CSV table of C-alpha atoms and ligand atoms in Angstrom, one decimal:
chain,number,residue,atom,x,y,z
A,1011,UNK,CA,-0.6,-18.2,-27.9
A,1012,UNK,CA,2.1,-16.4,-26.0
A,1013,UNK,CA,2.8,-18.6,-23.0
A,1014,UNK,CA,4.1,-17.5,-19.7
A,1015,UNK,CA,7.6,-18.8,-19.2
A,1016,UNK,CA,9.6,-18.9,-16.1
A,1017,UNK,CA,8.3,-17.2,-12.9
A,1018,UNK,CA,11.1,-16.4,-10.4
A,1019,UNK,CA,11.1,-14.7,-7.0
A,1020,UNK,CA,13.9,-12.9,-5.2
A,1021,UNK,CA,14.0,-11.6,-1.6
A,1022,UNK,CA,15.6,-8.4,-0.6
A,1023,UNK,CA,15.9,-7.2,3.0
A,1024,UNK,CA,16.7,-3.5,3.4
A,1025,UNK,CA,17.6,-1.8,6.8
A,1026,UNK,CA,15.4,1.2,7.6
A,1027,UNK,CA,17.1,4.6,7.7
A,1028,UNK,CA,16.1,5.0,11.3
A,1029,UNK,CA,14.3,2.6,13.7
A,1030,UNK,CA,10.6,2.6,12.8
A,1031,UNK,CA,7.5,1.8,15.0
A,1032,UNK,CA,3.8,2.2,15.0
A,1033,UNK,CA,1.2,1.6,17.7
A,1034,UNK,CA,1.6,-2.1,17.8
A,1035,UNK,CA,4.9,-3.1,16.1
A,1036,UNK,CA,8.5,-2.0,15.8
A,1037,UNK,CA,11.1,-2.8,13.0
A,1038,UNK,CA,14.5,-2.0,11.7
A,1039,UNK,CA,14.4,-3.7,8.3
A,1040,UNK,CA,11.9,-4.3,5.5
A,1041,UNK,CA,11.7,-7.4,3.3
A,1042,UNK,CA,10.4,-7.3,-0.3
A,1043,UNK,CA,9.7,-10.4,-2.3
A,1044,UNK,CA,10.0,-9.5,-6.0
A,1045,UNK,CA,8.6,-11.6,-8.8
A,1046,UNK,CA,9.7,-11.7,-12.4
A,1047,UNK,CA,7.4,-13.2,-15.0
A,1048,UNK,CA,8.8,-13.8,-18.5
A,1049,UNK,CA,7.3,-14.3,-21.9
A,1050,UNK,CA,8.2,-13.4,-25.5
A,1051,UNK,CA,11.6,-12.1,-24.4
A,1052,UNK,CA,10.1,-9.6,-22.0
A,1053,UNK,CA,9.9,-9.5,-18.2
A,1054,UNK,CA,7.1,-8.3,-16.0
A,1055,UNK,CA,7.7,-7.1,-12.4
A,1056,UNK,CA,5.6,-7.4,-9.3
A,1057,UNK,CA,6.3,-7.4,-5.6
A,1058,UNK,CA,5.0,-7.6,-2.1
A,1059,UNK,CA,6.4,-6.5,1.2
A,1060,UNK,CA,6.1,-10.0,2.6
A,1061,UNK,CA,8.6,-12.4,4.1
A,1062,UNK,CA,10.8,-14.9,2.3
A,1063,UNK,CA,8.1,-17.5,2.7
A,1064,UNK,CA,6.3,-15.7,-0.1
A,1065,UNK,CA,9.1,-16.6,-2.5
A,1066,UNK,CA,8.8,-20.3,-1.4
A,1067,UNK,CA,5.1,-20.2,-2.3
A,1068,UNK,CA,5.9,-18.7,-5.7
A,1069,UNK,CA,8.6,-21.3,-6.4
A,1070,UNK,CA,6.7,-24.4,-5.1
A,1071,UNK,CA,3.1,-23.6,-6.0
A,1072,UNK,CA,2.4,-20.5,-8.1
A,1073,UNK,CA,5.2,-20.6,-10.7
A,1074,UNK,CA,4.5,-24.2,-11.8
A,1075,UNK,CA,0.8,-23.4,-11.9
A,1076,UNK,CA,1.1,-20.3,-14.1
A,1077,UNK,CA,4.0,-21.2,-16.4
A,1078,UNK,CA,2.6,-22.3,-19.8
A,1079,UNK,CA,-0.7,-20.5,-19.4
A,1080,UNK,CA,-1.6,-17.7,-21.9
A,1081,UNK,CA,0.2,-14.5,-21.0
A,1082,UNK,CA,-2.8,-12.4,-22.0
A,1083,UNK,CA,-5.3,-14.2,-19.8
A,1084,UNK,CA,-4.3,-12.8,-16.4
A,1085,UNK,CA,-7.7,-13.5,-14.8
A,1086,UNK,CA,-7.4,-17.2,-15.7
A,1087,UNK,CA,-3.9,-17.3,-14.1
A,1088,UNK,CA,-5.2,-15.6,-11.0
A,1089,UNK,CA,-8.0,-18.1,-10.7
A,1090,UNK,CA,-5.6,-21.0,-11.1
A,1091,UNK,CA,-3.4,-19.6,-8.4
A,1092,UNK,CA,-6.3,-19.1,-6.0
A,1093,UNK,CA,-7.3,-22.7,-6.6
A,1094,UNK,CA,-3.8,-24.0,-6.1
A,1095,UNK,CA,-3.4,-22.5,-2.6
A,1096,UNK,CA,-6.8,-23.8,-1.3
A,1097,UNK,CA,-5.2,-26.1,1.2
A,1098,UNK,CA,-2.3,-23.9,1.9
A,1099,UNK,CA,-4.6,-21.0,2.9
A,1100,UNK,CA,-5.1,-17.9,0.8
A,1101,UNK,CA,-5.0,-15.2,3.4
A,1102,UNK,CA,-1.6,-14.1,4.4
A,1103,UNK,CA,1.7,-15.3,2.9
A,1104,UNK,CA,0.0,-17.2,0.0
A,1105,UNK,CA,-2.3,-14.2,-0.8
A,1106,UNK,CA,0.7,-11.8,-0.8
A,1107,UNK,CA,2.6,-14.2,-3.1
A,1108,UNK,CA,-0.4,-14.4,-5.5
A,1109,UNK,CA,-0.5,-10.6,-5.5
A,1110,UNK,CA,3.1,-10.3,-6.5
A,1111,UNK,CA,2.7,-12.8,-9.4
A,1112,UNK,CA,-0.6,-11.3,-10.6
A,1113,UNK,CA,0.8,-7.8,-10.7
A,1114,UNK,CA,3.9,-9.1,-12.5
A,1115,UNK,CA,1.6,-10.8,-15.1
A,1116,UNK,CA,-0.3,-7.5,-15.8
A,1117,UNK,CA,3.0,-5.7,-16.2
A,1118,UNK,CA,4.2,-8.4,-18.5
A,1119,UNK,CA,1.0,-8.2,-20.6
A,1120,UNK,CA,1.3,-4.5,-21.0
A,1121,UNK,CA,4.9,-4.8,-22.0
A,1122,UNK,CA,4.0,-7.5,-24.6
A,1123,UNK,CA,1.5,-5.0,-26.0
A,1124,UNK,CA,4.0,-2.2,-25.6
A,1125,UNK,CA,1.6,0.1,-23.8
A,1126,UNK,CA,1.6,1.6,-20.3
A,1127,UNK,CA,-0.4,-0.5,-17.9
A,1128,UNK,CA,-2.9,2.3,-17.2
A,1129,UNK,CA,-3.6,2.4,-21.0
A,1130,UNK,CA,-4.2,-1.3,-21.0
A,1131,UNK,CA,-6.6,-1.0,-18.0
A,1132,UNK,CA,-8.1,2.3,-19.2
A,1133,UNK,CA,-7.7,5.5,-17.2
A,1134,UNK,CA,-10.4,7.0,-15.1
A,1135,UNK,CA,-8.2,9.9,-14.0
A,1136,UNK,CA,-5.0,11.5,-15.3
A,1137,UNK,CA,-3.3,11.8,-11.9
A,1138,UNK,CA,-3.6,10.5,-8.4
A,1139,UNK,CA,-3.3,12.3,-5.1
A,1140,UNK,CA,-0.8,11.0,-2.5
A,1141,UNK,CA,-0.5,11.7,1.2
A,1142,UNK,CA,2.8,11.7,3.1
A,1143,UNK,CA,2.9,8.8,5.5
A,1144,UNK,CA,5.5,8.2,8.2
A,1145,UNK,CA,5.6,10.0,11.6
A,1146,UNK,CA,6.6,6.8,13.3
A,1147,UNK,CA,6.1,6.5,17.1
A,1148,UNK,CA,9.9,5.9,17.3
A,1149,UNK,CA,10.6,9.4,16.0
A,1150,UNK,CA,11.4,12.3,18.3
A,1151,UNK,CA,9.0,15.2,18.1
A,1152,UNK,CA,11.6,17.1,16.2
A,1153,UNK,CA,12.0,14.3,13.7
A,1154,UNK,CA,8.2,14.0,13.4
A,1155,UNK,CA,7.8,17.8,12.7
A,1156,UNK,CA,10.7,17.8,10.2
A,1157,UNK,CA,9.2,14.9,8.2
A,1158,UNK,CA,5.6,16.0,8.1
A,1159,UNK,CA,6.4,19.6,7.8
A,1160,UNK,CA,8.7,18.8,4.8
A,1161,UNK,CA,5.9,17.0,3.0
A,1162,UNK,CA,3.4,19.7,3.7
A,1163,UNK,CA,5.4,22.9,3.2
A,1164,UNK,CA,8.3,21.9,1.0
A,1165,UNK,CA,6.6,19.2,-1.2
A,1166,UNK,CA,3.1,20.7,-1.3
A,1167,UNK,CA,1.3,17.6,-0.2
A,1168,UNK,CA,-2.2,18.4,1.0
A,1169,UNK,CA,-2.4,15.6,3.5
A,1170,UNK,CA,0.0,13.8,5.8
A,1171,UNK,CA,-0.2,11.0,8.4
A,1172,UNK,CA,1.5,10.1,11.6
A,1173,UNK,CA,1.5,6.9,13.6
A,1174,UNK,CA,-0.1,7.0,17.0
A,1175,UNK,CA,-1.0,4.4,19.7
A,1176,UNK,CA,1.7,4.4,22.2
A,1177,UNK,CA,2.1,7.4,24.5
A,1178,UNK,CA,2.0,11.2,24.1
A,1179,UNK,CA,-0.6,10.8,21.2
A,1180,UNK,CA,-2.3,14.2,21.7
A,1181,UNK,CA,1.0,16.0,22.3
A,1182,UNK,CA,2.4,14.5,19.0
A,1183,UNK,CA,-0.7,15.3,17.1
A,1184,UNK,CA,-0.5,18.9,18.3
A,1185,UNK,CA,3.2,19.0,17.3
A,1186,UNK,CA,2.3,17.7,13.8
A,1187,UNK,CA,-0.4,20.3,13.4
A,1188,UNK,CA,2.0,23.0,14.3
A,1189,UNK,CA,4.6,21.7,11.8
A,1190,UNK,CA,2.2,21.4,8.8
A,1191,UNK,CA,0.1,24.6,9.3
A,1192,UNK,CA,-3.6,25.0,9.1
A,1193,UNK,CA,-4.2,24.1,5.4
A,1194,UNK,CA,-2.9,20.5,5.4
A,1195,UNK,CA,-5.2,17.7,6.3
A,1196,UNK,CA,-3.8,15.7,9.2
A,1197,UNK,CA,-4.3,11.9,9.4
A,1198,UNK,CA,-3.5,9.4,12.1
A,1199,UNK,CA,-3.0,5.6,12.1
A,1200,UNK,CA,-3.3,3.6,15.4
A,1201,UNK,CA,-2.6,0.2,13.8
A,1202,UNK,CA,-5.2,-1.3,16.0
A,1203,UNK,CA,-3.8,-0.1,19.3
A,1204,UNK,CA,-7.0,0.8,21.0
A,1205,UNK,CA,-10.3,-0.5,22.3
A,1206,UNK,CA,-13.3,1.2,20.8
A,1207,UNK,CA,-14.1,3.4,23.7
A,1208,UNK,CA,-10.5,4.4,24.1
A,1209,UNK,CA,-10.5,5.4,20.4
A,1210,UNK,CA,-13.6,7.5,20.8
A,1211,UNK,CA,-12.2,9.4,23.7
A,1212,UNK,CA,-8.9,10.0,21.9
A,1213,UNK,CA,-10.7,11.2,18.8
A,1214,UNK,CA,-12.5,13.8,20.9
A,1215,UNK,CA,-9.2,14.9,22.4
A,1216,UNK,CA,-7.7,15.2,18.9
A,1217,UNK,CA,-10.6,17.3,17.5
A,1218,UNK,CA,-8.8,20.5,18.5
A,1219,UNK,CA,-6.1,19.7,15.9
A,1220,UNK,CA,-8.6,18.9,13.2
A,1221,UNK,CA,-7.7,15.2,12.5
A,1222,UNK,CA,-9.6,14.1,9.3
A,1223,UNK,CA,-8.6,10.4,9.0
A,1224,UNK,CA,-8.4,7.8,11.9
A,1225,UNK,CA,-7.0,4.6,10.5
A,1226,UNK,CA,-7.4,1.3,12.3
A,1227,UNK,CA,-8.4,2.8,15.6
A,1228,UNK,CA,-9.1,-0.7,16.8
A,1229,UNK,CA,-8.0,-4.1,15.4
A,1230,UNK,CA,-9.1,-4.7,11.9
A,1231,UNK,CA,-10.6,-8.0,13.1
A,1232,UNK,CA,-13.0,-6.1,15.4
A,1233,UNK,CA,-15.6,-5.0,12.8
A,1234,UNK,CA,-18.2,-4.1,15.6
A,1235,UNK,CA,-15.5,-1.9,17.2
A,1236,UNK,CA,-14.7,-0.2,13.9
A,1237,UNK,CA,-18.4,0.5,13.3
A,1238,UNK,CA,-18.8,1.9,16.8
A,1239,UNK,CA,-15.9,4.3,16.4
A,1240,UNK,CA,-16.9,5.2,12.8
A,1241,UNK,CA,-20.4,6.2,14.1
A,1242,UNK,CA,-19.1,8.2,17.1
A,1243,UNK,CA,-16.1,10.3,15.8
A,1244,UNK,CA,-15.6,13.2,13.3
A,1245,UNK,CA,-12.6,11.9,11.3
A,1246,UNK,CA,-13.1,9.2,8.6
A,1247,UNK,CA,-12.5,5.8,10.1
A,1248,UNK,CA,-10.5,3.6,7.7
A,1249,UNK,CA,-9.1,0.1,7.4
A,1250,UNK,CA,-8.6,-2.7,4.9
A,1251,UNK,CA,-4.8,-3.0,4.5
A,1252,UNK,CA,-4.7,-6.7,5.5
A,1253,UNK,CA,-7.4,-7.9,3.1
A,1254,UNK,CA,-6.6,-10.9,0.9
A,1255,UNK,CA,-10.0,-11.6,-0.7
A,1256,UNK,CA,-13.4,-10.1,-1.7
A,1257,UNK,CA,-15.2,-11.6,1.3
A,1258,UNK,CA,-12.8,-9.6,3.5
A,1259,UNK,CA,-13.5,-6.4,1.6
A,1260,UNK,CA,-17.3,-7.0,1.6
A,1261,UNK,CA,-17.3,-7.2,5.4
A,1262,UNK,CA,-14.8,-4.3,5.8
A,1263,UNK,CA,-16.7,-2.0,3.5
A,1264,UNK,CA,-19.6,-2.1,6.0
A,1265,UNK,CA,-17.5,-0.8,8.8
A,1266,UNK,CA,-15.4,2.1,7.4
A,1267,UNK,CA,-15.7,5.5,5.8
A,1268,UNK,CA,-13.0,4.8,3.2
A,1269,UNK,CA,-11.8,1.3,2.2
A,1270,UNK,CA,-8.1,0.8,2.1
A,1271,UNK,CA,-6.8,-1.8,-0.4
A,1272,UNK,CA,-3.3,-3.0,-0.9
A,1273,UNK,CA,-2.6,-4.3,-4.4
A,1274,UNK,CA,0.4,-6.3,-3.1
A,1275,UNK,CA,-1.8,-8.2,-0.6
A,1276,UNK,CA,-5.4,-8.3,-1.9
A,1277,UNK,CA,-4.7,-10.7,-4.8
A,1278,UNK,CA,-3.4,-8.1,-7.3
A,1279,UNK,CA,-5.0,-5.8,-9.9
A,1280,UNK,CA,-8.2,-7.8,-10.6
A,1281,UNK,CA,-9.0,-8.1,-6.9
A,1282,UNK,CA,-8.2,-4.4,-6.4
A,1283,UNK,CA,-10.7,-3.5,-9.1
A,1284,UNK,CA,-13.3,-5.8,-7.7
A,1285,UNK,CA,-12.8,-4.5,-4.1
A,1286,UNK,CA,-13.1,-1.0,-5.4
A,1287,UNK,CA,-16.4,-2.0,-7.0
A,1288,UNK,CA,-17.7,-3.3,-3.6
A,1289,UNK,CA,-16.7,0.1,-2.1
A,1290,UNK,CA,-18.5,2.0,-4.9
A,1291,UNK,CA,-21.7,0.1,-4.3
A,1292,UNK,CA,-21.6,1.6,-0.8
A,1293,UNK,CA,-20.8,5.1,-2.1
A,1294,UNK,CA,-17.3,4.8,-0.6
A,1295,UNK,CA,-13.9,5.8,-2.0
A,1296,UNK,CA,-10.8,3.6,-1.8
A,1297,UNK,CA,-7.2,4.4,-0.8
A,1298,UNK,CA,-4.1,2.5,-1.8
A,1299,UNK,CA,-2.1,1.1,1.2
A,1300,UNK,CA,1.7,1.7,0.9
A,1301,UNK,CA,3.8,0.6,-2.1
A,1302,UNK,CA,2.9,3.7,-4.2
A,1303,UNK,CA,4.9,2.7,-7.3
A,1304,UNK,CA,3.0,-0.5,-7.8
A,1305,UNK,CA,-0.4,1.2,-7.0
A,1306,UNK,CA,-0.1,4.0,-9.5
A,1307,UNK,CA,-1.5,2.4,-12.7
A,1308,UNK,CA,-4.4,0.6,-11.1
A,1309,UNK,CA,-5.3,3.7,-9.1
A,1310,UNK,CA,-5.4,5.7,-12.4
A,1311,UNK,CA,-7.9,3.1,-13.7
A,1312,UNK,CA,-10.2,3.4,-10.6
A,1313,UNK,CA,-13.1,5.9,-10.7
A,1314,UNK,CA,-13.6,6.0,-6.9
A,1315,UNK,CA,-9.9,6.3,-5.9
A,1316,UNK,CA,-9.3,8.9,-3.2
A,1317,UNK,CA,-5.5,8.8,-2.8
A,1318,UNK,CA,-2.3,6.7,-2.4
A,1319,UNK,CA,-0.1,6.4,0.6
A,1320,UNK,CA,3.4,7.9,0.1
A,1321,UNK,CA,4.8,5.6,2.8
A,1322,UNK,CA,8.3,6.7,3.8
A,1323,UNK,CA,9.7,3.2,4.2
A,1324,UNK,CA,8.5,1.9,0.8
A,1325,UNK,CA,9.2,5.2,-1.1
A,1326,UNK,CA,12.8,4.9,0.1
A,1327,UNK,CA,13.2,1.3,-1.1
A,1328,UNK,CA,11.4,1.9,-4.4
A,1329,UNK,CA,13.5,5.0,-5.2
A,1330,UNK,CA,16.7,2.9,-4.5
A,1331,UNK,CA,15.6,-0.1,-6.6
A,1332,UNK,CA,13.8,1.2,-9.7
A,1333,UNK,CA,14.6,3.3,-12.8
A,1334,UNK,CA,11.4,5.0,-13.8
A,1335,UNK,CA,10.5,5.8,-10.2
A,1336,UNK,CA,7.7,8.5,-10.1
A,1337,UNK,CA,7.8,11.3,-7.6
A,1338,UNK,CA,4.7,13.4,-6.9
A,1339,UNK,CA,4.5,17.1,-7.9
A,1340,UNK,CA,2.4,19.2,-5.5
A,1341,UNK,CA,1.1,16.0,-4.1
A,1342,UNK,CA,0.0,14.5,-7.4
A,1343,UNK,CA,1.4,11.4,-9.0
A,1344,UNK,CA,1.3,10.9,-12.8
A,1345,UNK,CA,2.5,8.0,-15.0
A,1346,UNK,CA,5.3,8.2,-17.6
A,1347,UNK,CA,3.3,7.3,-20.7
A,1348,UNK,CA,6.5,6.8,-22.7
A,1349,UNK,CA,7.3,3.6,-20.8
A,1350,UNK,CA,5.4,0.3,-21.2
A,1351,UNK,CA,3.9,-1.6,-18.3
A,1352,UNK,CA,4.3,-0.1,-14.8
A,1353,UNK,CA,7.3,1.8,-16.3
A,1354,UNK,CA,9.9,0.5,-13.9
A,1355,UNK,CA,13.1,-1.3,-14.4
A,1356,UNK,CA,15.0,-2.9,-11.5
A,1357,UNK,CA,18.5,-1.5,-11.0
A,1358,UNK,CA,20.1,-4.9,-10.1
A,1359,UNK,CA,23.4,-3.4,-9.1
A,1360,UNK,CA,21.7,-1.4,-6.4
A,1361,UNK,CA,19.1,-3.9,-5.4
A,1362,UNK,CA,21.4,-6.9,-5.2
A,1363,UNK,CA,23.3,-5.4,-2.3
A,1364,UNK,CA,20.2,-6.3,-0.3
A,1365,UNK,CA,19.5,-9.7,-1.9
A,1366,UNK,CA,19.0,-12.4,0.7
A,1367,UNK,CA,17.5,-15.1,-1.5
A,1368,UNK,CA,17.0,-15.3,-5.2
B,2875,MG,MG1,-2.1,1.4,8.4
């Protein structure tokens, strides 16, 4: 048996390139907790964009639980971690920490077998569509137009998303449509800023600009509100980014048109696949939330994947931190099949400038 060795976690805090805000939150830095899982002289990588408390959970609870287990039996390690945090509470920080360890273990297993992770999982598709995501409410209209127009017209992405939920929503949506032309799908994300009836009225006002995706129009905790909006508006209503377990996704799948899953929060790759199965049983597709470099391989293995979110903030960090970073071509992301695992190596010299704990 090849046993899992040491599990370590490091915390990096990276200032944003400009102030960022959505409909309900504003920030000027982003924190990543990165996990390394070792076995047989190799190291697997996983991470979550969660606070330093995630690293404490890895150090105190998850690492000691998983070390010594068989490196090939990732579902067993996952089950042991879920069991270990029963009293700590799985949803939130502990669930994000589990996700980082679980994904690191899959990367490690693929490296031990010297295959790309998508080959280990088995590919359903050869490439995955991405959509450009940014358009923060803190941007000027000129900045908004430049970013979304760049993705649509320069990079050939077929779909782009802006944040809404503060003021000037319709004006900003119109500006975005003008910047991207008629042939690009336009998405909006309110991050739970509205009541259900406010969201329905706003959707009607945005119809002139052909909005196709209305993410989190109301709080993700308000499933009745999500269903009300979903049944009343033209765009697809979507949510799911905060989900940490299958019960969450079972409830959410009954309230949306497309289920969002975040592999760095949901519990990792096994839970991603099971949540995608719940969606498939409702004839729904799934979309990966943020963190595109860590979503690529599991998305390739998911028959009902719609797309991944090319989130400006995380794309910037992942391009700074990793050799093997994959960039989309004409809006499509493909793996480098010459590299094992998720195909990424941390550039420590670059990442360590932002190390705050590790
Ligand atoms: Mg969102």
